[in-house]
Coordinates of C-alpha atoms in Angstrom, one line a residue:
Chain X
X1 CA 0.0 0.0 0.0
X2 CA 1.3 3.5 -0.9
X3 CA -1.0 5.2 2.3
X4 CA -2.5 3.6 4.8
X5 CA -4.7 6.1 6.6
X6 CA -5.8 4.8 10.5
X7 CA -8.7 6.7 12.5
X8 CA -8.0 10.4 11.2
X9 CA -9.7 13.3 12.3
X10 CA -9.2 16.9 11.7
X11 CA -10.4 19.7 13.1
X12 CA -10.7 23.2 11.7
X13 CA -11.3 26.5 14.0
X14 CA -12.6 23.6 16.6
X15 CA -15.2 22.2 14.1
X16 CA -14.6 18.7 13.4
X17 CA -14.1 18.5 9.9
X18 CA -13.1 14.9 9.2
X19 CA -14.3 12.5 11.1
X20 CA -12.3 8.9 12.0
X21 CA -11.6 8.2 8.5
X22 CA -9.5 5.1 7.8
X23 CA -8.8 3.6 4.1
X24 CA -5.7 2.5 2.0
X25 CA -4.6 3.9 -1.2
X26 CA -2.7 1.2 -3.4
X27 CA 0.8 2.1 -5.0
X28 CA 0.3 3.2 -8.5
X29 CA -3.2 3.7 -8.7
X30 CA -5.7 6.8 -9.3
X31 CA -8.2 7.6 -6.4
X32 CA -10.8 9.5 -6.8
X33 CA -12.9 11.9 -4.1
X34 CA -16.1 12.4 -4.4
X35 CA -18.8 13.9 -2.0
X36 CA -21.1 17.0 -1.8
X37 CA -19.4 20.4 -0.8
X38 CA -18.3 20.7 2.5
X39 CA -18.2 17.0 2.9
X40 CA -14.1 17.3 3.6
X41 CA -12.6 16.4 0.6
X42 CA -10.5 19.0 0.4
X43 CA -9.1 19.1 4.5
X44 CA -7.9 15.7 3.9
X45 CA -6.4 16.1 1.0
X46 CA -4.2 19.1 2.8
X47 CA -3.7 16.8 5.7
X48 CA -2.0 13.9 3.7
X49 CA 1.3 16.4 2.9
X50 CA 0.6 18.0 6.6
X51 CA -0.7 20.9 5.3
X52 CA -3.0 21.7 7.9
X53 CA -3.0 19.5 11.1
X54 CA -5.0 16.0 11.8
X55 CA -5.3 13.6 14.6
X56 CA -4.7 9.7 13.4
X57 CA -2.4 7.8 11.9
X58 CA -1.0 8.4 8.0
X59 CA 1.6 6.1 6.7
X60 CA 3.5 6.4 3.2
X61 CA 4.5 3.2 2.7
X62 CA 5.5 2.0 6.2
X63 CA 6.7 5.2 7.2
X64 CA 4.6 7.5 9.9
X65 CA 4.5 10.8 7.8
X66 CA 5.3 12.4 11.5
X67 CA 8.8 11.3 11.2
X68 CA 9.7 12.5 7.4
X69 CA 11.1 15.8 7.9
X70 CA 8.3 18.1 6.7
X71 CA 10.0 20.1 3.6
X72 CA 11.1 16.8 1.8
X73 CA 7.4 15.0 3.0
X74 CA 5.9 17.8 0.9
X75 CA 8.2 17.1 -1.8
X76 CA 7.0 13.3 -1.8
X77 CA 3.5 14.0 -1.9
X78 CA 3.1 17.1 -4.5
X79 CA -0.4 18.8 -4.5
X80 CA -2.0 20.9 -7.8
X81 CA -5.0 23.3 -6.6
X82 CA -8.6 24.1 -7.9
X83 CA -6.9 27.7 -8.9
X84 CA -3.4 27.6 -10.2
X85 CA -1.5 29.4 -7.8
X86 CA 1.3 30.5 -10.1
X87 CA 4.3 33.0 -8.3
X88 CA 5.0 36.1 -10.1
X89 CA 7.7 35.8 -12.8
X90 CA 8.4 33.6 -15.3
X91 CA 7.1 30.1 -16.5
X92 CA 11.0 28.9 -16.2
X93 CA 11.0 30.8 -12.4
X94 CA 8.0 29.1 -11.7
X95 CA 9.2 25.6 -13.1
X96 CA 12.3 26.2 -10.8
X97 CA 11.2 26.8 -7.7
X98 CA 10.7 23.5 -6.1
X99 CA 14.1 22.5 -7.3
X100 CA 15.6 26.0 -6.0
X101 CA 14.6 25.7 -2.6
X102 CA 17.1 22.9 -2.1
X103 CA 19.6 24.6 -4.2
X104 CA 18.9 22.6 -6.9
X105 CA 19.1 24.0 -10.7
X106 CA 16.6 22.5 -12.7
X107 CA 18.2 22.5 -16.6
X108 CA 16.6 24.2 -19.8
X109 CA 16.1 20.7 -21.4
X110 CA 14.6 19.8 -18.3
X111 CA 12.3 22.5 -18.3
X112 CA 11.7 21.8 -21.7
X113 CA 11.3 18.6 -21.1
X114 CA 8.4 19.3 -18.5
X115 CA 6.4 21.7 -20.5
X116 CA 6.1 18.8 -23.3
X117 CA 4.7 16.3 -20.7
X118 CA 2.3 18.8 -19.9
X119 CA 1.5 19.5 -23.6
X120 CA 3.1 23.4 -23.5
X121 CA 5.4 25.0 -26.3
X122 CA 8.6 25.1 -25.0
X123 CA 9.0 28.3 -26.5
X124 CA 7.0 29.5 -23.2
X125 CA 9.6 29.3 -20.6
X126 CA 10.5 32.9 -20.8
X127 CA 7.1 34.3 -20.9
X128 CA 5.5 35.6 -18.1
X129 CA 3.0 33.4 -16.0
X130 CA 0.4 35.5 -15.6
X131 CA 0.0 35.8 -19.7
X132 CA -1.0 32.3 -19.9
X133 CA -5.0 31.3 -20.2
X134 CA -6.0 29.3 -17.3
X135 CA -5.9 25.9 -18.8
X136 CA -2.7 26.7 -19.6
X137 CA -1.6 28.2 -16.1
X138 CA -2.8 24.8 -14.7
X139 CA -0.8 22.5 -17.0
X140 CA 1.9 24.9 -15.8
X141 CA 1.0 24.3 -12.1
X142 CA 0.9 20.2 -13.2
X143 CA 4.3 20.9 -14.5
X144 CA 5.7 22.9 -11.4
X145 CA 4.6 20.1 -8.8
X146 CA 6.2 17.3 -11.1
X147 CA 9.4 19.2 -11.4
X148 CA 9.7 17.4 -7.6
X149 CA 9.6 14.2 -8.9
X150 CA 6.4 13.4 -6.8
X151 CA 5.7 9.9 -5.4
X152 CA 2.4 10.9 -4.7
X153 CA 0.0 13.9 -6.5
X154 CA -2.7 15.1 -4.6
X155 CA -5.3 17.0 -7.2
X156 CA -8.0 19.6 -5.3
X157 CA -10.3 19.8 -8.5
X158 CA -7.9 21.1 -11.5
X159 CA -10.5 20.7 -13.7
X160 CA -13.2 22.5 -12.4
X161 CA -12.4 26.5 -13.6
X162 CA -12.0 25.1 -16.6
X163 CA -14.5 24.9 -19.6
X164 CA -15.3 21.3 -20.7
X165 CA -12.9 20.9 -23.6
X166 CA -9.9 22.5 -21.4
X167 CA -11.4 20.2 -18.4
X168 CA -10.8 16.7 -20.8
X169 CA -7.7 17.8 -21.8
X170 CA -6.4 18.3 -18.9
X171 CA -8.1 15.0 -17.4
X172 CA -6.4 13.2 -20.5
X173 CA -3.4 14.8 -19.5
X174 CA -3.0 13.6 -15.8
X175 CA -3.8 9.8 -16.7
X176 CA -1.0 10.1 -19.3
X177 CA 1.5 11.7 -16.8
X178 CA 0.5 8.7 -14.3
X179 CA 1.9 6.2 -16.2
X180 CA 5.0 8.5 -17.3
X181 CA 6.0 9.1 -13.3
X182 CA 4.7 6.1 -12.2
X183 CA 2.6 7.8 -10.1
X184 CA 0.2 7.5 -7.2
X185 CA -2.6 10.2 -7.7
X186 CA -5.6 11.1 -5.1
X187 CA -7.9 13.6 -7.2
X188 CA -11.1 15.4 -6.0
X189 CA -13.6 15.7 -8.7
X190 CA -17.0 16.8 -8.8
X191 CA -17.8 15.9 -11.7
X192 CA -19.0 12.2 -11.5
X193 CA -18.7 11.6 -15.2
X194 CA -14.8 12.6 -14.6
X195 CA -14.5 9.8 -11.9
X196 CA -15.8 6.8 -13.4
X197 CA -13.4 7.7 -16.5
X198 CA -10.5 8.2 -14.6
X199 CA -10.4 6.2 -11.3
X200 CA -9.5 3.2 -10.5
X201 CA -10.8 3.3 -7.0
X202 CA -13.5 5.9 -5.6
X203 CA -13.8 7.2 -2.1
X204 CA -17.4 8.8 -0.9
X205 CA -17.0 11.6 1.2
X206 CA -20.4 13.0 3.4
X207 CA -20.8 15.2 6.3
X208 CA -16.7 14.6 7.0
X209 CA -17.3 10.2 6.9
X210 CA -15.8 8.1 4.6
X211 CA -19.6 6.4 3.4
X212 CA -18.3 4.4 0.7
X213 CA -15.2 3.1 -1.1
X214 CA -14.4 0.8 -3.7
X215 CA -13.8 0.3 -7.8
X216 CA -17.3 -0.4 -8.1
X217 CA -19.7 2.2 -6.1
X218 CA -20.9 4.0 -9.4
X219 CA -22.2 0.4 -11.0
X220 CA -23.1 -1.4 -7.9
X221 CA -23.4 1.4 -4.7
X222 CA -23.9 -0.2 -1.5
X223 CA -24.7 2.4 1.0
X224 CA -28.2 4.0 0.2
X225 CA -26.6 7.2 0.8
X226 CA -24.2 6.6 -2.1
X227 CA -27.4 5.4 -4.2
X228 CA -28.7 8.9 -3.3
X229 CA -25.5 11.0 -4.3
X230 CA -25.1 9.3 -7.9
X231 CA -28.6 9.9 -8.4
X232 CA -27.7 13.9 -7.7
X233 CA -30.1 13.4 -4.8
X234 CA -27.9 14.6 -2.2
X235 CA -26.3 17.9 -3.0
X236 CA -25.6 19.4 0.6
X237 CA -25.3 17.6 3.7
Chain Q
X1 CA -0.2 77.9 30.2
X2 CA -2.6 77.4 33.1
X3 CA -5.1 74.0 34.3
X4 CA -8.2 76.2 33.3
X5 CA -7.2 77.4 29.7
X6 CA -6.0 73.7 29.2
X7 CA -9.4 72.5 30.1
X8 CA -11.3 74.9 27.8
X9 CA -9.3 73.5 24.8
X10 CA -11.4 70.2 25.6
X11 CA -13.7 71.9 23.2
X12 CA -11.9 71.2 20.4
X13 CA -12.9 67.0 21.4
X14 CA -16.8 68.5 21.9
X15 CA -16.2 69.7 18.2
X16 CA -15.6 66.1 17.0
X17 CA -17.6 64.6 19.1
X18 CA -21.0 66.6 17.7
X19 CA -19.3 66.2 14.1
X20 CA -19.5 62.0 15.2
X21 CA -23.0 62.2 15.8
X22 CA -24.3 64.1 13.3
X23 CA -22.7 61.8 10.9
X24 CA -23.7 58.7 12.5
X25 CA -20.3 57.5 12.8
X26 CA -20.7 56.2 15.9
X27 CA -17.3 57.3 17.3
X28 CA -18.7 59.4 20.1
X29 CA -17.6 56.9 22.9
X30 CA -14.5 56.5 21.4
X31 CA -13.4 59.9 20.9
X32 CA -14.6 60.3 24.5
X33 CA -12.4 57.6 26.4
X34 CA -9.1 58.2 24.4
X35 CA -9.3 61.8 25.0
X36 CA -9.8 61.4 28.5
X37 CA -7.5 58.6 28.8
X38 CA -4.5 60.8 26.4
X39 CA -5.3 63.8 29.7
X40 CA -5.0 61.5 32.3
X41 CA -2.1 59.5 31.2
X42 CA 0.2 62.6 30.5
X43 CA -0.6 64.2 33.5
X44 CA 0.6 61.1 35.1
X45 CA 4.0 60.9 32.6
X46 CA 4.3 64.7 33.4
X47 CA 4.5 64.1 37.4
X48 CA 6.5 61.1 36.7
X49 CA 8.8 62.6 34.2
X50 CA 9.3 65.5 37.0
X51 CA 9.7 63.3 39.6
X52 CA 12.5 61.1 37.7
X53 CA 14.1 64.2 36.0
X54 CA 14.5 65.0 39.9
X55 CA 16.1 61.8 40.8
X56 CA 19.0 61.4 37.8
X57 CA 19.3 57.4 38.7
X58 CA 20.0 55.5 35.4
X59 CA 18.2 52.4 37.2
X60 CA 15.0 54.6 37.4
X61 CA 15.9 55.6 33.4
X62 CA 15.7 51.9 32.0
X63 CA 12.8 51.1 33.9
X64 CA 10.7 53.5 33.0
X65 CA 12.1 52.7 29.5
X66 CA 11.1 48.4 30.2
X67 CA 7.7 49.8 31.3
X68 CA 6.9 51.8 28.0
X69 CA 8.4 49.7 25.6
X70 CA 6.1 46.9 27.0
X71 CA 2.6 49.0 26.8
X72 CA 4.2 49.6 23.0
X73 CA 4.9 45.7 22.5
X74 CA 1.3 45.5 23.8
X75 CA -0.2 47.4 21.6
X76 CA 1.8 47.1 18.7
X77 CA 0.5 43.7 18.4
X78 CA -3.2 44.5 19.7
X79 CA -4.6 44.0 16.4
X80 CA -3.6 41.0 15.2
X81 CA -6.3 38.2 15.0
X82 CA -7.2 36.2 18.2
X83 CA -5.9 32.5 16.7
X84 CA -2.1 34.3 16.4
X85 CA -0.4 33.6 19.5
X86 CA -0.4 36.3 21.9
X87 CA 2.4 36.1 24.2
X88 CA 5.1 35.3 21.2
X89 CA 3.4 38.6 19.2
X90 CA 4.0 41.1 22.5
X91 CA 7.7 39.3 22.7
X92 CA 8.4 39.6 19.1
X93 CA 7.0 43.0 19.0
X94 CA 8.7 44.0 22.4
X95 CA 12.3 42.8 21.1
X96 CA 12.0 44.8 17.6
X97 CA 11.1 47.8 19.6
X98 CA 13.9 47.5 22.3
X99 CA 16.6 47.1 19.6
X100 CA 15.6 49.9 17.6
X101 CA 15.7 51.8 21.3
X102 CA 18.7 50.4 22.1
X103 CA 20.5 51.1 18.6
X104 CA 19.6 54.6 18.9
X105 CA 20.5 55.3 22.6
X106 CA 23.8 53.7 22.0
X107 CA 24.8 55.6 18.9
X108 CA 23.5 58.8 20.2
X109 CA 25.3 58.7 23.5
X110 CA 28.3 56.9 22.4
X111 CA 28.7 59.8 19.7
X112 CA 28.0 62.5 22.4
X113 CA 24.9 64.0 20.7
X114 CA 23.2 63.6 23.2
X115 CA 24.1 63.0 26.9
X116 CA 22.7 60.2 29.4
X117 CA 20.3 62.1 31.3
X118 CA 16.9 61.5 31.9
X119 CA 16.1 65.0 30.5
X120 CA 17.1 64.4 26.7
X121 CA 16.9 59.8 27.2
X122 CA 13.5 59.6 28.4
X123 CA 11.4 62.2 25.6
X124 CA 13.7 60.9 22.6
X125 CA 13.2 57.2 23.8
X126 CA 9.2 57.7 24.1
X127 CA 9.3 59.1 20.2
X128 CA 11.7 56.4 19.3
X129 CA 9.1 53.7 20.5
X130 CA 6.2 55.0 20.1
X131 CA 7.5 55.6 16.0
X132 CA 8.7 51.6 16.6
X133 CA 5.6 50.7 17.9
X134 CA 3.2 52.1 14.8
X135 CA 6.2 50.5 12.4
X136 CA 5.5 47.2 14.3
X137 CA 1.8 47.6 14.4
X138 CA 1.7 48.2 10.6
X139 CA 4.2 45.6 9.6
X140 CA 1.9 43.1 11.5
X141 CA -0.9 44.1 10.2
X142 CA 0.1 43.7 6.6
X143 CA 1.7 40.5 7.4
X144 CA -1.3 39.0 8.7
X145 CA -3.1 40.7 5.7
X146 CA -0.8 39.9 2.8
X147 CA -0.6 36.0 4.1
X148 CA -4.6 35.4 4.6
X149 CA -4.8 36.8 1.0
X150 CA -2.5 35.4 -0.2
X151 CA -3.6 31.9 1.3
X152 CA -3.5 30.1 -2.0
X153 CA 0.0 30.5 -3.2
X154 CA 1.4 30.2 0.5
X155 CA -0.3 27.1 0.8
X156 CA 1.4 26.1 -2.8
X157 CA 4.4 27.1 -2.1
X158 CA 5.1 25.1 1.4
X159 CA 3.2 22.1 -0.9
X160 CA 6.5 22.6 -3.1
X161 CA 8.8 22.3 0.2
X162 CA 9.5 25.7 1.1
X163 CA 9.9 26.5 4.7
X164 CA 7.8 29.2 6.3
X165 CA 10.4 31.9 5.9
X166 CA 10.8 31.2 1.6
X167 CA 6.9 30.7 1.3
X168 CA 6.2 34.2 2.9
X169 CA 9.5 36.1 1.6
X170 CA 7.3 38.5 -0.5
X171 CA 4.7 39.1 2.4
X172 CA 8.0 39.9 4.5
X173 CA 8.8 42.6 2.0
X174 CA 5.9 44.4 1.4
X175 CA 5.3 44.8 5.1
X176 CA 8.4 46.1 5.7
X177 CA 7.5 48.6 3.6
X178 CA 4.5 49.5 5.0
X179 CA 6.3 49.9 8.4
X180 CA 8.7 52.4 7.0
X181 CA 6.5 54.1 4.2
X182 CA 5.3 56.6 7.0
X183 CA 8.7 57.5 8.3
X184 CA 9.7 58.3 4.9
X185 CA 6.8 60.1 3.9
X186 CA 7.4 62.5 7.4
X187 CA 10.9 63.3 6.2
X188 CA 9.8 64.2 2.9
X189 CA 7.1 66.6 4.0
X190 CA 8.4 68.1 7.1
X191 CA 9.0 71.4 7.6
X192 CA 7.0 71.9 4.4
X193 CA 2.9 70.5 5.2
X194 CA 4.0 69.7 9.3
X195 CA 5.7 71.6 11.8
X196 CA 6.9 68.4 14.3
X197 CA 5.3 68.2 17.4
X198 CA 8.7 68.7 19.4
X199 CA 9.9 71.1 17.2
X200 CA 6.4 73.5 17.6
X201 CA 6.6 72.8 21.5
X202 CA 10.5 73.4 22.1
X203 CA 9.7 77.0 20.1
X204 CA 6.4 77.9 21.9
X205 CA 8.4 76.9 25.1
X206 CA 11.0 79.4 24.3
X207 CA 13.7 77.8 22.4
X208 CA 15.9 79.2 19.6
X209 CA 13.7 78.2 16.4
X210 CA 17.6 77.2 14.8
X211 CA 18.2 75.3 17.8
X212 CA 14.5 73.1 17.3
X213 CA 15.4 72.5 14.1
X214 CA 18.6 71.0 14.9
X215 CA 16.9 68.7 17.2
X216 CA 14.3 68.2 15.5
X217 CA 16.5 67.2 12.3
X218 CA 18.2 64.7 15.0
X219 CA 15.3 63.1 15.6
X220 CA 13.5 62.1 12.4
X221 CA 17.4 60.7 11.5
X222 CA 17.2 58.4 14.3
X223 CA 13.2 57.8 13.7
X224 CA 14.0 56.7 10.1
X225 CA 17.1 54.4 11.5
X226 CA 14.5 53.0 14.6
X227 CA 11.3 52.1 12.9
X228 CA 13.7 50.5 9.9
X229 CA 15.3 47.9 12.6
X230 CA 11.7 47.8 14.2
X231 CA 10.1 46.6 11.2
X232 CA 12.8 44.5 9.6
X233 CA 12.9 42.5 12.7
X234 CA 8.7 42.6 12.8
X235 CA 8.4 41.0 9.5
X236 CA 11.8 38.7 9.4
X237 CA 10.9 36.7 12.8
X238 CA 7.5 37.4 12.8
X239 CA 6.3 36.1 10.0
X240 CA 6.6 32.6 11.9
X241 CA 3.8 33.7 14.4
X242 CA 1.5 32.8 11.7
X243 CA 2.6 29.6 11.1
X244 CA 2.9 26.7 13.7
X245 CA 6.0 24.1 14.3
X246 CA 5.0 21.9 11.7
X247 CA 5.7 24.7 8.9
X248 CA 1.7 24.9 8.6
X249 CA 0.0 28.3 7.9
X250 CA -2.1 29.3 10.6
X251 CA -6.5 29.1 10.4
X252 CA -6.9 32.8 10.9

């Protein structure tokens, strides 16, 4: 197993967020995250690179995530937001910077190299960020987080500012760039059509519980309360 | 100037507090208690000051000097948001003040501008920290500003494996800034839109007007030098109040 989650719960501004949630991710496979807004899908994706603070137990590999040093924990686990999140400067600065924090200089046929796997022009590394569109700034943002060589990728809905043809593209692009890093991805979709494309295992996320989880909970649901959610039945909880 | 023509010049608070009203602004109160609080508490520094001028005991100096710089640490970091730890802010705030006191006391006794004595330490420390203090206050504030809006690419930036001080480096620089950006706005318009407060009550007390500005120019030197350490030290440790051991950003 590439995580083994035991028992977590997290708590934001003292209101219990996640509650007890225990499942295990296999090594190489894609995961989605489903559940109405405000379920918690997005506080546990933070707390799996210790973004924000949980109770429980979280294990990469066999190794209690409390005893990798934090920085090189986050650069294990790599996480691409709803919103890009792109750093004033450059698309080459931006590239850089994971590398440049442990004063490590990433190469131009690296960075070249990157912006192919993400399906840019490599004739883009010296333009400014903020001139890309936003499909683009989030293939950027892919690029930046795989520039750490990431065992794991956590995904907080990359898809979803985007319109439908940028949204499949990009989809397409992050089950290609699975296979080419050998990757372990956790990805938090709304859109339900998205996850049974994409995952090979889904989680169901409600009122901060883990209801339901499995390969199979779109074809055969178990839990009426998933039955409910497919059906678009249960919007907020 | 006698007690009785002090206590007509209240009027001038009456003034603003019937402007308050009028325009609904609901600062009656307010205007009220800080105006009575600003009499009351320089009365009290005036007997003190008199008291300690009197007395010429560096002991007594330095801690008057604790006691003020602590009611400026205290209020310097008054304003920031209830989930930032409150005794590490007053330290933090306390320790950025002290230095730029210290710098200043050291450099302008130890190059005989000024000699030790309570008469010339104890006013130019009080404008040296309460100058720190608003450079603190303001450096805070933007900090804690700049780094809840600016959630989002703080928040993608330790996800990259940068430590608290490389994920809020540009947060650190703009509120330096706006620590100093009222120092150096004073500088560039005194003398010309504002006639200092010591300067105007040095002349109206008698001095040579040549003699105020010389002080005077003294002053806003070491102001500018003060509220520079002040909020360089703010924002360079500080920035860490709003994030906790594990390198995580602070719910604020």
């Amino acid at each position: 197993m590439k995580l083994t989650i035991r028992n977590l719960s997290i708590y934001r501004q003292d209101s219990l967020i996640v509650q007890n949630l225990s499942t295990q991710i296999p090594s190489g496979s894609l995961t989605t995250i489903i559940g109405p807004s405000g379920s918690g899908k997005s506080t546990l994706l933070l707390s799996l690179n210790r973004l924000i603070p949980s109770q429980g137990e979280i294990f990469l590999g066999k190794t209690d995530i409390n005893t990798i040093e934090i920085t090189s924990l986050r650069r294990r686990i790599g996480m691409v937001f709803q919103r890009p999140a792109l750093f004033s400067g450059t698309v080459s600065e931006n590239l850089s910077y994971g590398p440049s924090l442990i004063n490590e200089a990433l190469s131009i046929t690296e960075q070249q190299q990157l912006l192919t796997n993400v399906g840019l022009d490599i004739s883009f590394l010296d333009r400014n960020a903020s001139t890309l569109s936003e499909g683009q700034q989030q293939r950027l943002s892919l690029a930046r987080t795989l520039a750490n060589k990431p065992e794991i990728l956590l995904l907080d809905e990359p898809t979803a500012p985007l319109d439908p043809h940028a949204a499949l593209k990009i989809e397409e692009l992050i089950t290609t760039l699975q296979k080419i890093y050998n990757m372990t991805v956790l990805w938090i979709t709304h859109d339900l059509n998205q996850a049974k494309r994409v995952s090979d295992n889904t989680l169901l996320l409600v009122g901060g519980k883990l209801i339901e989880e499995g390969p199979n909970i779109f074809s055969t649901p178990k839990d009426p309360i998933t039955s409910l959610f497919i059906k678009g039945e249960l919007e907020e909880y | 100037m006698d007690w009785y023509h002090l206590i007509l010049s209240a009027s001038f608070v009456f003034i603003a507090i019937i402007l308050s009203h009028r325009q609904g602004l609901g600062l009656e109160k307010d205007l009220l208690i800080a105006s009575l609080r600003a009499f009351f508490q320089l009365a009290a520094i005036g007997y003190i000051l008199k008291a300690i001028f009197a007395l010429e005991d560096w002991p007594y100096i330095i801690f008057l000097l604790l006691i003020m710089v602590y009611i400026a640490a205290y209020n310097a970091s008054g304003k920031l948001n209830r989930y930032i730890p409150k005794k590490q802010s007053i330290g933090i705030a306390g320790i950025a003040i002290s230095l730029a006191l210290a710098v200043s006391l050291i450099l302008l006794v130890s190059l005989t501008i000024i000699p030790f004595t309570a008469q010339y330490v104890i006013p130019i420390s009080g404008m040296v920290i309460g100058n720190a203090m608003t450079a603190v206050g303001l450096t805070f504030n933007r900090l804690q500003g700049d780094l809840k809006a600016n959630r989002l690419l703080i928040l993608a930036s330790l996800s990259l494996g940068a430590n608290p001080a490389q994920a809020s480096a540009l947060a650190v620089k703009t509120s330096i800034k706006a620590g100093l950006i009222p120092t150096i706005d004073a500088l560039k318009i005194v003398g010309i839109v504002q006639l200092p407060g010591m300067m105007t009550g040095m002349i109206i007390a008698g001095a040579d007007p040549l003699e105020a500005v010389k002080y005077q120019i003294m002053i806003m030197f070491v102001l500018a030098g003060a509220v520079a350490i002040a909020s360089m030290f703010a924002a360079l440790i500080g920035h860490r109040l709003f994030f906790n051991e594990e390198y995580q950003l602070l719910d604020y």
